[in-house]
CSV table of C-alpha atoms in Angstrom, one decimal:
chain,number,residue,atom,x,y,z
A,1,MET,CA,-24.9,-19.1,-7.7
A,2,THR,CA,-26.1,-15.9,-9.3
A,3,ALA,CA,-24.1,-14.2,-12.0
A,4,GLN,CA,-23.7,-11.2,-9.7
A,5,ALA,CA,-22.2,-13.5,-7.0
A,6,ALA,CA,-19.8,-15.1,-9.4
A,7,HIS,CA,-18.7,-11.6,-10.6
A,8,ARG,CA,-18.1,-10.5,-7.0
A,9,GLU,CA,-15.9,-13.6,-6.4
A,10,VAL,CA,-13.8,-12.8,-9.6
A,11,GLU,CA,-13.4,-9.2,-8.4
A,12,ARG,CA,-12.4,-10.4,-4.9
A,13,LEU,CA,-9.7,-12.7,-6.3
A,14,ALA,CA,-8.4,-10.0,-8.6
A,15,ARG,CA,-8.1,-7.7,-5.6
A,16,THR,CA,-6.8,-10.0,-3.0
A,17,ALA,CA,-5.0,-12.8,-4.8
A,18,TYR,CA,-3.5,-11.1,-7.8
A,19,GLY,CA,0.1,-10.9,-6.6
A,20,ARG,CA,0.0,-14.4,-5.2
A,21,LEU,CA,-1.2,-15.8,-8.5
A,22,LEU,CA,1.2,-13.7,-10.6
A,23,GLY,CA,4.1,-14.7,-8.4
A,24,ARG,CA,3.4,-18.4,-9.2
A,25,LEU,CA,3.0,-17.7,-12.9
A,26,ILE,CA,6.1,-15.6,-13.5
A,27,ARG,CA,8.5,-18.6,-13.5
A,28,HIS,CA,6.2,-20.5,-15.9
A,29,ALA,CA,6.1,-17.5,-18.3
A,30,GLY,CA,9.7,-16.3,-17.8
A,31,ASN,CA,8.3,-12.8,-18.5
A,32,LEU,CA,6.2,-10.4,-16.5
A,33,GLN,CA,4.0,-9.2,-19.4
A,34,LEU,CA,3.2,-12.7,-20.5
A,35,ALA,CA,2.3,-13.7,-17.0
A,36,GLU,CA,0.0,-10.7,-16.6
A,37,ASP,CA,-1.6,-11.3,-19.9
A,38,ALA,CA,-2.3,-14.9,-19.1
A,39,LEU,CA,-3.7,-14.1,-15.7
A,40,SER,CA,-5.9,-11.3,-17.1
A,41,ASP,CA,-7.3,-13.8,-19.7
A,42,ALA,CA,-8.0,-16.3,-17.0
A,43,LEU,CA,-9.9,-13.8,-15.0
A,44,ALA,CA,-11.9,-12.8,-18.1
A,45,ARG,CA,-12.6,-16.5,-18.7
A,46,ALA,CA,-13.8,-16.9,-15.2
A,47,LEU,CA,-16.3,-14.0,-15.8
A,48,GLU,CA,-17.6,-16.0,-18.7
A,49,VAL,CA,-17.7,-19.5,-17.2
A,50,TRP,CA,-18.4,-19.1,-13.5
A,51,PRO,CA,-21.9,-17.5,-13.7
A,52,ASP,CA,-23.2,-20.6,-15.6
A,53,LYS,CA,-21.1,-23.4,-14.0
A,54,GLY,CA,-20.5,-21.9,-10.6
A,55,VAL,CA,-17.3,-21.0,-8.8
A,56,PRO,CA,-15.0,-24.0,-8.6
A,57,GLU,CA,-14.1,-25.5,-5.3
A,58,ARG,CA,-10.5,-24.2,-5.6
A,59,PRO,CA,-10.9,-21.0,-7.6
A,60,GLU,CA,-7.2,-19.9,-7.4
A,61,ALA,CA,-6.1,-23.3,-8.7
A,62,TRP,CA,-8.6,-23.0,-11.5
A,63,LEU,CA,-7.1,-19.6,-12.5
A,64,ILE,CA,-3.6,-21.0,-12.4
A,65,THR,CA,-4.5,-23.9,-14.6
A,66,VAL,CA,-6.2,-21.7,-17.2
A,67,SER,CA,-3.3,-19.3,-17.2
A,68,ARG,CA,-0.7,-22.1,-17.6
A,69,ASN,CA,-2.7,-23.6,-20.5
A,70,ARG,CA,-2.6,-20.2,-22.2
A,71,LEU,CA,1.2,-19.9,-21.7
A,72,THR,CA,1.7,-23.4,-23.1
A,73,ASP,CA,-0.4,-22.5,-26.1
A,74,GLN,CA,1.7,-19.5,-26.6
A,75,ALA,CA,4.9,-21.6,-26.4
A,76,ARG,CA,3.6,-23.9,-29.1
A,77,ARG,CA,2.9,-21.0,-31.4
A,78,ALA,CA,6.5,-19.7,-30.8
A,79,MET,CA,7.9,-22.9,-32.4
A,80,THR,CA,8.4,-20.9,-35.6
A,81,LYS,CA,11.9,-20.1,-34.3
A,82,GLY,CA,13.0,-23.6,-34.9
A,83,ALA,CA,12.3,-25.5,-31.7
A,84,SER,CA,10.2,-28.7,-32.0
A,85,GLU,CA,7.0,-29.1,-30.0
A,86,THR,CA,8.8,-31.6,-27.7
A,87,GLU,CA,11.6,-29.1,-27.0
A,88,VAL,CA,9.1,-26.4,-26.2
A,89,LEU,CA,7.1,-28.6,-23.9
A,90,LEU,CA,10.2,-29.8,-22.1
A,91,ARG,CA,11.3,-26.2,-21.5
A,92,GLN,CA,7.8,-25.4,-20.2
A,93,ALA,CA,8.0,-28.5,-17.9
A,94,GLU,CA,11.4,-27.4,-16.5
A,95,ARG,CA,10.0,-23.9,-15.7
A,96,ASP,CA,6.9,-25.5,-14.1
A,97,ALA,CA,9.1,-27.8,-11.9
A,98,ALA,CA,11.3,-24.9,-10.8
A,99,ALA,CA,8.3,-22.8,-10.0
A,100,GLU,CA,6.8,-25.5,-7.8
A,101,ASP,CA,10.0,-26.2,-5.9
A,102,ALA,CA,9.8,-23.6,-3.2
A,103,SER,CA,13.2,-24.7,-1.9
A,104,GLN,CA,14.8,-23.1,-4.9
A,105,TRP,CA,13.6,-19.7,-3.8
A,106,PRO,CA,15.5,-17.9,-1.0
A,107,LEU,CA,12.4,-15.7,0.0
A,108,PRO,CA,9.4,-17.4,1.7
A,109,ASP,CA,6.5,-16.0,-0.2
A,110,PRO,CA,5.9,-15.5,-4.0
A,111,ARG,CA,4.7,-11.9,-3.4
A,112,LEU,CA,8.0,-11.0,-1.7
A,113,ARG,CA,9.9,-12.6,-4.5
A,114,LEU,CA,8.0,-10.6,-7.0
A,115,LEU,CA,8.5,-7.4,-5.1
A,116,PHE,CA,12.3,-7.8,-5.2
A,117,ALA,CA,12.1,-8.8,-8.9
A,118,CYS,CA,10.4,-5.4,-9.6
A,119,ALA,CA,13.4,-3.6,-8.0
A,120,HIS,CA,15.6,-4.5,-10.9
A,121,ASP,CA,18.1,-1.8,-12.1
A,122,ALA,CA,16.2,-1.6,-15.4
A,123,VAL,CA,13.4,0.1,-13.5
A,124,PRO,CA,13.9,3.7,-12.5
A,125,PRO,CA,14.0,4.1,-8.7
A,126,SER,CA,11.0,6.4,-8.8
A,127,VAL,CA,8.8,3.8,-10.5
A,128,ARG,CA,9.9,0.7,-8.5
A,129,SER,CA,7.3,1.1,-5.7
A,130,PRO,CA,4.4,1.9,-8.1
A,131,LEU,CA,5.4,-1.1,-10.3
A,132,MET,CA,5.3,-3.3,-7.2
A,133,LEU,CA,1.9,-2.0,-6.2
A,134,GLN,CA,0.5,-2.8,-9.6
A,135,THR,CA,2.2,-6.1,-10.1
A,136,VAL,CA,2.0,-7.7,-6.7
A,137,LEU,CA,-1.2,-6.2,-5.3
A,138,GLY,CA,-3.1,-5.5,-8.5
A,139,LEU,CA,-3.7,-1.8,-7.9
A,140,THR,CA,-4.6,0.2,-11.0
A,141,ALA,CA,-2.7,3.2,-12.1
A,142,ALA,CA,-5.6,5.4,-11.0
A,143,ARG,CA,-5.3,4.1,-7.4
A,144,ILE,CA,-1.5,4.3,-7.4
A,145,ALA,CA,-1.2,7.8,-8.8
A,146,PRO,CA,-2.5,9.8,-5.8
A,147,LEU,CA,-0.1,7.9,-3.5
A,148,PHE,CA,2.8,9.5,-5.5
A,149,LEU,CA,1.1,12.8,-6.3
A,150,SER,CA,0.8,11.9,-10.0
A,151,SER,CA,-2.0,11.7,-12.5
A,152,PRO,CA,-3.4,8.4,-13.6
A,153,THR,CA,-2.3,9.0,-17.2
A,154,ALA,CA,1.3,9.8,-16.3
A,155,MET,CA,1.5,6.9,-13.8
A,156,GLY,CA,0.1,4.5,-16.5
A,157,GLN,CA,2.8,5.6,-18.9
A,158,GLN,CA,5.6,5.3,-16.4
A,159,LEU,CA,4.4,1.7,-15.5
A,160,SER,CA,4.2,0.7,-19.1
A,161,ARG,CA,7.7,2.0,-19.8
A,162,ALA,CA,9.0,0.1,-16.7
A,163,LYS,CA,7.5,-3.2,-17.9
A,164,ALA,CA,8.9,-2.6,-21.4
A,165,ALA,CA,12.4,-2.0,-19.9
A,166,LEU,CA,12.2,-5.2,-17.9
A,167,ALA,CA,11.2,-7.2,-20.9
A,168,ASP,CA,14.1,-5.7,-23.0
A,169,THR,CA,16.7,-6.0,-20.3
A,170,VAL,CA,16.0,-9.0,-18.0
A,171,PRO,CA,16.6,-12.5,-19.5
A,172,GLY,CA,13.5,-13.9,-17.9
A,173,PHE,CA,12.1,-12.7,-14.6
A,174,HIS,CA,14.5,-13.4,-11.8
A,175,ILE,CA,15.1,-12.6,-8.1
A,176,PRO,CA,18.2,-10.4,-7.4
A,177,ALA,CA,21.1,-12.1,-5.6
A,178,PRO,CA,20.9,-12.1,-1.8
A,179,GLN,CA,23.8,-9.7,-1.5
A,180,ASP,CA,21.7,-7.1,-3.3
A,181,TRP,CA,18.6,-7.4,-1.1
A,182,PRO,CA,19.6,-4.8,1.5
A,183,ALA,CA,19.9,-2.1,-1.1
A,184,LEU,CA,16.6,-3.1,-2.7
A,185,LEU,CA,14.6,-3.4,0.5
A,186,PRO,CA,13.7,0.3,0.9
A,187,PRO,CA,11.4,0.4,-2.2
A,188,VAL,CA,9.9,-2.9,-1.2
A,189,LEU,CA,9.0,-1.5,2.2
A,190,ASP,CA,7.7,1.7,0.5
A,191,ALA,CA,5.4,-0.4,-1.8
A,192,ILE,CA,4.0,-2.5,1.1
A,193,TYR,CA,3.2,0.7,3.1
A,194,GLY,CA,1.7,2.3,0.0
A,195,ALA,CA,-0.6,-0.7,-0.4
A,196,PHE,CA,-1.5,-0.6,3.3
A,197,SER,CA,-2.3,3.1,3.1
A,198,ALA,CA,-4.3,2.6,0.0
A,199,GLY,CA,-6.3,-0.1,1.7
A,200,LEU,CA,-7.1,2.1,4.6
A,201,ASP,CA,-8.0,5.1,2.3
A,202,VAL,CA,-10.6,3.2,0.4
A,203,ARG,CA,-11.8,1.1,3.4
A,204,ASP,CA,-10.5,-2.1,1.8
A,205,GLU,CA,-9.8,-4.2,4.9
A,206,GLU,CA,-8.5,-7.2,2.9
A,207,LEU,CA,-5.9,-5.1,1.1
A,208,ALA,CA,-4.8,-3.5,4.3
A,209,ARG,CA,-4.6,-6.9,6.0
A,210,GLU,CA,-2.6,-8.4,3.1
A,211,ALA,CA,-0.1,-5.5,3.2
A,212,CYS,CA,0.2,-5.8,7.0
A,213,TYR,CA,0.9,-9.6,6.5
A,214,LEU,CA,3.6,-8.8,3.9
A,215,SER,CA,5.2,-6.4,6.4
A,216,GLU,CA,5.3,-9.3,8.9
A,217,LEU,CA,7.0,-11.5,6.3
A,218,CYS,CA,9.6,-8.9,5.8
A,219,CYS,CA,10.4,-8.9,9.6
A,220,GLY,CA,11.0,-12.7,9.4
A,221,ALA,CA,13.0,-12.5,6.2
A,222,PHE,CA,15.1,-9.6,7.4
A,223,PRO,CA,15.3,-9.9,11.2
A,224,LYS,CA,18.4,-7.6,11.4
A,225,VAL,CA,16.8,-4.7,9.5
A,226,PRO,CA,15.1,-2.4,12.0
A,227,GLU,CA,13.1,-0.6,9.4
A,228,ALA,CA,11.3,-3.8,8.5
A,229,ARG,CA,10.2,-4.0,12.1
A,230,GLY,CA,9.3,-0.3,12.1
A,231,LEU,CA,7.0,-0.8,9.1
A,232,HIS,CA,5.3,-3.8,10.7
A,233,ALA,CA,4.8,-1.8,13.9
A,234,LEU,CA,3.4,1.1,12.0
A,235,CYS,CA,0.9,-1.1,10.1
A,236,LEU,CA,-0.2,-2.8,13.4
A,237,TYR,CA,-0.8,0.6,15.1
A,238,ARG,CA,-2.9,2.0,12.3
A,239,PHE,CA,-4.7,-1.3,11.6
A,240,SER,CA,-5.7,-1.5,15.3
A,241,ARG,CA,-8.0,1.5,14.7
A,242,PHE,CA,-9.6,0.2,11.5
A,243,GLY,CA,-13.4,1.0,11.8
A,244,ALA,CA,-12.9,3.1,14.9
A,245,ASP,CA,-12.6,6.2,12.7
A,246,ARG,CA,-16.3,6.1,11.6
A,247,ASP,CA,-19.6,6.6,13.4
A,248,ASN,CA,-22.7,4.5,12.7
A,249,LYS,CA,-23.5,6.6,9.7
A,250,GLY,CA,-20.0,6.3,8.2
A,251,VAL,CA,-18.9,9.8,9.0
A,252,PHE,CA,-15.2,10.2,9.7
A,253,ILE,CA,-14.1,10.5,13.4
A,254,PRO,CA,-10.7,12.3,13.8
A,255,PHE,CA,-8.2,10.4,15.9
A,256,GLU,CA,-8.5,12.7,18.9
A,257,ASN,CA,-12.3,12.1,19.1
A,258,GLN,CA,-12.1,8.3,18.8
A,259,SER,CA,-12.8,6.0,21.8
A,260,PRO,CA,-9.9,3.8,22.7
A,261,ASP,CA,-12.4,1.1,23.6
A,262,ASN,CA,-13.0,0.6,19.9
A,263,TRP,CA,-9.3,-0.1,19.2
A,264,ASN,CA,-7.8,-3.6,18.9
A,265,GLN,CA,-5.7,-3.8,22.0
A,266,GLY,CA,-4.0,-7.0,20.9
A,267,LEU,CA,-2.6,-5.3,17.8
A,268,ILE,CA,-1.4,-2.3,19.8
A,269,ASN,CA,0.4,-4.6,22.3
A,270,ARG,CA,2.1,-6.4,19.4
A,271,ALA,CA,3.1,-3.1,17.8
A,272,GLU,CA,4.7,-2.0,21.0
A,273,GLN,CA,6.8,-5.1,21.2
A,274,VAL,CA,7.9,-4.9,17.5
A,275,LEU,CA,8.8,-1.2,17.8
A,276,HIS,CA,10.7,-1.9,21.0
A,277,MET,CA,12.8,-4.6,19.2
A,278,ALA,CA,13.4,-2.2,16.3
A,279,ALA,CA,14.5,0.6,18.7
A,280,LEU,CA,17.2,-1.7,20.2
A,281,SER,CA,19.3,-1.2,17.1
A,282,LYS,CA,19.5,2.6,17.7
A,283,GLN,CA,19.2,3.2,13.9
A,284,PRO,CA,16.0,5.2,13.6
A,285,GLY,CA,14.4,5.5,10.2
A,286,ARG,CA,11.2,6.7,8.6
A,287,PHE,CA,9.0,3.8,9.6
A,288,GLN,CA,10.3,3.6,13.1
A,289,LEU,CA,9.7,7.3,13.6
A,290,GLU,CA,6.2,7.1,12.2
A,291,ALA,CA,5.4,4.2,14.4
A,292,ALA,CA,6.8,6.1,17.4
A,293,ILE,CA,4.5,9.0,16.6
A,294,GLN,CA,1.5,6.6,16.5
A,295,SER,CA,2.5,5.2,19.8
A,296,ALA,CA,2.8,8.6,21.4
A,297,HIS,CA,-0.6,9.7,20.1
A,298,ILE,CA,-2.2,6.5,21.4
A,299,HIS,CA,-0.6,7.0,24.8
A,300,MET,CA,-1.7,10.6,25.0
A,301,LEU,CA,-5.3,9.9,24.1
A,302,ARG,CA,-5.5,7.1,26.6
A,303,THR,CA,-3.8,8.8,29.6
A,304,GLY,CA,-4.5,12.5,28.9
A,305,GLU,CA,-0.7,13.1,29.3
A,306,ASP,CA,0.6,15.9,27.0
A,307,ARG,CA,2.9,14.3,24.5
A,308,TRP,CA,2.9,17.1,21.9
A,309,THR,CA,6.5,18.1,22.6
A,310,SER,CA,7.7,14.6,22.0
A,311,ILE,CA,5.5,14.2,18.9
A,312,ILE,CA,6.8,17.5,17.4
A,313,GLY,CA,10.4,16.3,18.1
A,314,LEU,CA,9.7,13.0,16.3
A,315,TYR,CA,8.2,14.9,13.3
A,316,THR,CA,11.3,17.1,13.2
A,317,ALA,CA,13.5,14.0,13.0
A,318,LEU,CA,11.2,12.4,10.4
A,319,ARG,CA,11.5,15.5,8.2
A,320,GLN,CA,15.3,15.2,8.4
A,321,VAL,CA,15.1,11.5,7.3
A,322,THR,CA,12.2,11.9,4.8
A,323,PRO,CA,11.4,15.5,3.9
A,324,ASN,CA,8.2,14.6,2.0
A,325,LEU,CA,4.7,16.2,2.0
A,326,GLY,CA,3.3,13.7,4.5
A,327,ALA,CA,5.9,14.5,7.1
A,328,ILE,CA,5.5,18.2,6.6
A,329,ILE,CA,1.7,18.1,6.9
A,330,GLY,CA,1.9,15.8,9.9
A,331,HIS,CA,4.4,18.2,11.5
A,332,ALA,CA,2.0,21.1,10.9
A,333,ALA,CA,-0.9,19.1,12.4
A,334,ALA,CA,1.2,18.4,15.5
A,335,LEU,CA,1.9,22.1,15.8
A,336,VAL,CA,-1.9,22.8,15.7
A,337,GLY,CA,-2.4,20.2,18.4
A,338,ALA,CA,0.3,21.9,20.5
A,339,GLY,CA,-1.4,25.3,20.1
A,340,ARG,CA,1.3,26.7,17.8
A,341,HIS,CA,-1.1,27.7,15.1
A,342,THR,CA,0.9,30.5,13.5
A,343,GLU,CA,3.9,28.3,13.2
A,344,ALA,CA,1.7,25.5,11.6
A,345,VAL,CA,0.4,27.9,9.0
A,346,ARG,CA,3.9,29.1,8.2
A,347,THR,CA,5.1,25.5,7.8
A,348,LEU,CA,2.3,24.7,5.4
A,349,ARG,CA,2.7,27.9,3.3
A,350,LEU,CA,6.2,26.7,2.4
A,351,VAL,CA,4.7,23.8,0.4
A,352,THR,CA,1.5,25.4,-1.0
A,353,ASP,CA,2.5,25.0,-4.7
A,354,GLU,CA,3.6,21.4,-4.2
A,355,ALA,CA,0.6,20.4,-2.1
A,356,SER,CA,-2.1,22.4,-4.0
A,357,GLY,CA,-3.9,19.2,-5.1
A,358,HIS,CA,-3.4,17.3,-1.8
A,359,GLN,CA,-6.5,17.1,0.4
A,360,PRO,CA,-4.8,16.6,3.8
A,361,TYR,CA,-2.9,19.8,3.2
A,362,TRP,CA,-6.0,21.9,2.9
A,363,ALA,CA,-7.8,20.2,5.8
A,364,THR,CA,-4.8,20.8,8.1
A,365,LEU,CA,-4.4,24.4,6.9
A,366,ALA,CA,-8.2,25.0,7.6
A,367,ALA,CA,-7.8,23.6,11.1
A,368,ALA,CA,-4.8,26.0,11.8
A,369,LEU,CA,-6.6,29.0,10.3
A,370,ALA,CA,-9.7,28.3,12.3
A,371,GLU,CA,-7.8,28.6,15.5
A,372,LEU,CA,-6.4,31.9,14.4
A,373,GLY,CA,-9.9,33.3,13.7
A,374,GLN,CA,-9.3,33.7,10.0
A,375,LYS,CA,-12.9,32.8,9.0
A,376,GLU,CA,-12.9,33.5,5.3
A,377,GLU,CA,-9.6,31.7,4.6
A,378,THR,CA,-10.7,28.8,6.8
A,379,PHE,CA,-14.0,28.5,4.9
A,380,ALA,CA,-12.0,28.5,1.6
A,381,ALA,CA,-9.5,25.9,2.8
A,382,TYR,CA,-12.3,23.6,3.9
A,383,THR,CA,-14.0,24.0,0.6
A,384,ARG,CA,-10.9,23.1,-1.3
A,385,ALA,CA,-10.3,20.1,1.0
A,386,MET,CA,-13.9,18.9,0.2
A,387,GLU,CA,-13.3,19.3,-3.5
A,388,LEU,CA,-10.3,17.1,-3.4
A,389,CYS,CA,-11.9,14.4,-1.2
A,390,SER,CA,-13.2,11.2,-2.7
A,391,ASP,CA,-14.3,9.7,0.7
A,392,GLY,CA,-17.9,10.5,1.5
A,393,GLY,CA,-17.4,10.0,5.2
A,394,VAL,CA,-14.4,12.4,5.3
A,395,ARG,CA,-16.3,14.9,3.1
A,396,SER,CA,-19.2,14.9,5.5
A,397,TYR,CA,-16.9,15.6,8.4
A,398,LEU,CA,-15.2,18.5,6.5
A,399,GLU,CA,-18.6,19.9,5.6
A,400,THR,CA,-19.6,19.9,9.2
A,401,ARG,CA,-16.5,21.7,10.2
A,402,ARG,CA,-17.0,24.3,7.4
A,403,THR,CA,-20.6,24.9,8.5
A,404,GLN,CA,-19.5,25.4,12.1
A,405,ILE,CA,-17.0,28.0,10.9
A,406,ALA,CA,-19.7,29.8,8.8
A,407,ASP,CA,-22.1,29.8,11.7
A,408,ALA,CA,-19.6,31.0,14.3
């Protein structure tokens, strides 16, 4: 195996197995920071060893072993506080046995357990979802920051403070009591969807698939929570179109121009079933509403039936439940689709300051202004959207639209 291939395998594991590995190490370490440090050292060791000796047959097991050895060495060095080596090793063995006994854990997957542990009261609510994204799925502060309209520096500082607060407050790393799960579930669902969206945004199919799987686990762990089903349905709807939004040159294809033949019908059917089961509760929430919007769009494109009134109504309800930028911009885009362009511009102008660095805002504004014949403003909005866009395929699409406006 070449050094380059070994490096790619380490990068793949760091991206796709980070949360799974960290979840297994937390109980051995008894501390989030120690577990992260041990895993980081193991990944660095793999970069040194695997290019020469090859990737082991069970690479995840290799990383776990190296990480545990580091934790054991640290425990030995901690004997200065009076514990004998035998006592230190016995305590380590007890943690190891507890970590391996899955029956002691009330949640079925180490990543779910870790998500709930990150929702501790010591972590400010606004940082819980970002901490979950970094801890469980290995996203960097730079990748997390745009999801929460923050800068990488500010997000990195918030995450560091959150980890320090956990280390100071929590005696070991533990799962909240079952009676606390319902209150802590919303940030867990938010983090899973954040990871899923990040996977789609950077064309990382494995990350998106992993997050979709976690949403399915939540459905099983919380069968009476309709929002868990709503999230899973939303992920299935969006994942069903993975790859259908690009042409053979990688240029972005907007939803309304996609071919339904390129969608995964099996995932769509499953999404419909899951959303129907969630709707039976008659307790609509953010994810159920967003999934219903996806369903309506798919139906409209397939049948040609006008569903804009229904979609606008769903966005109105969504903004009442979650009055965030995404809901406002989506609402404006629906107004454009329905031919209500002036109303769309008016809706967007209400959040100009807040959304000034948000690419979808400018792309949606440009689409609305173009329909109103405001050529110069449209050109400027498309230019700003391009400046904020890191996706080459989307930028190419925006540039084409801008050129069409300039040539009209």
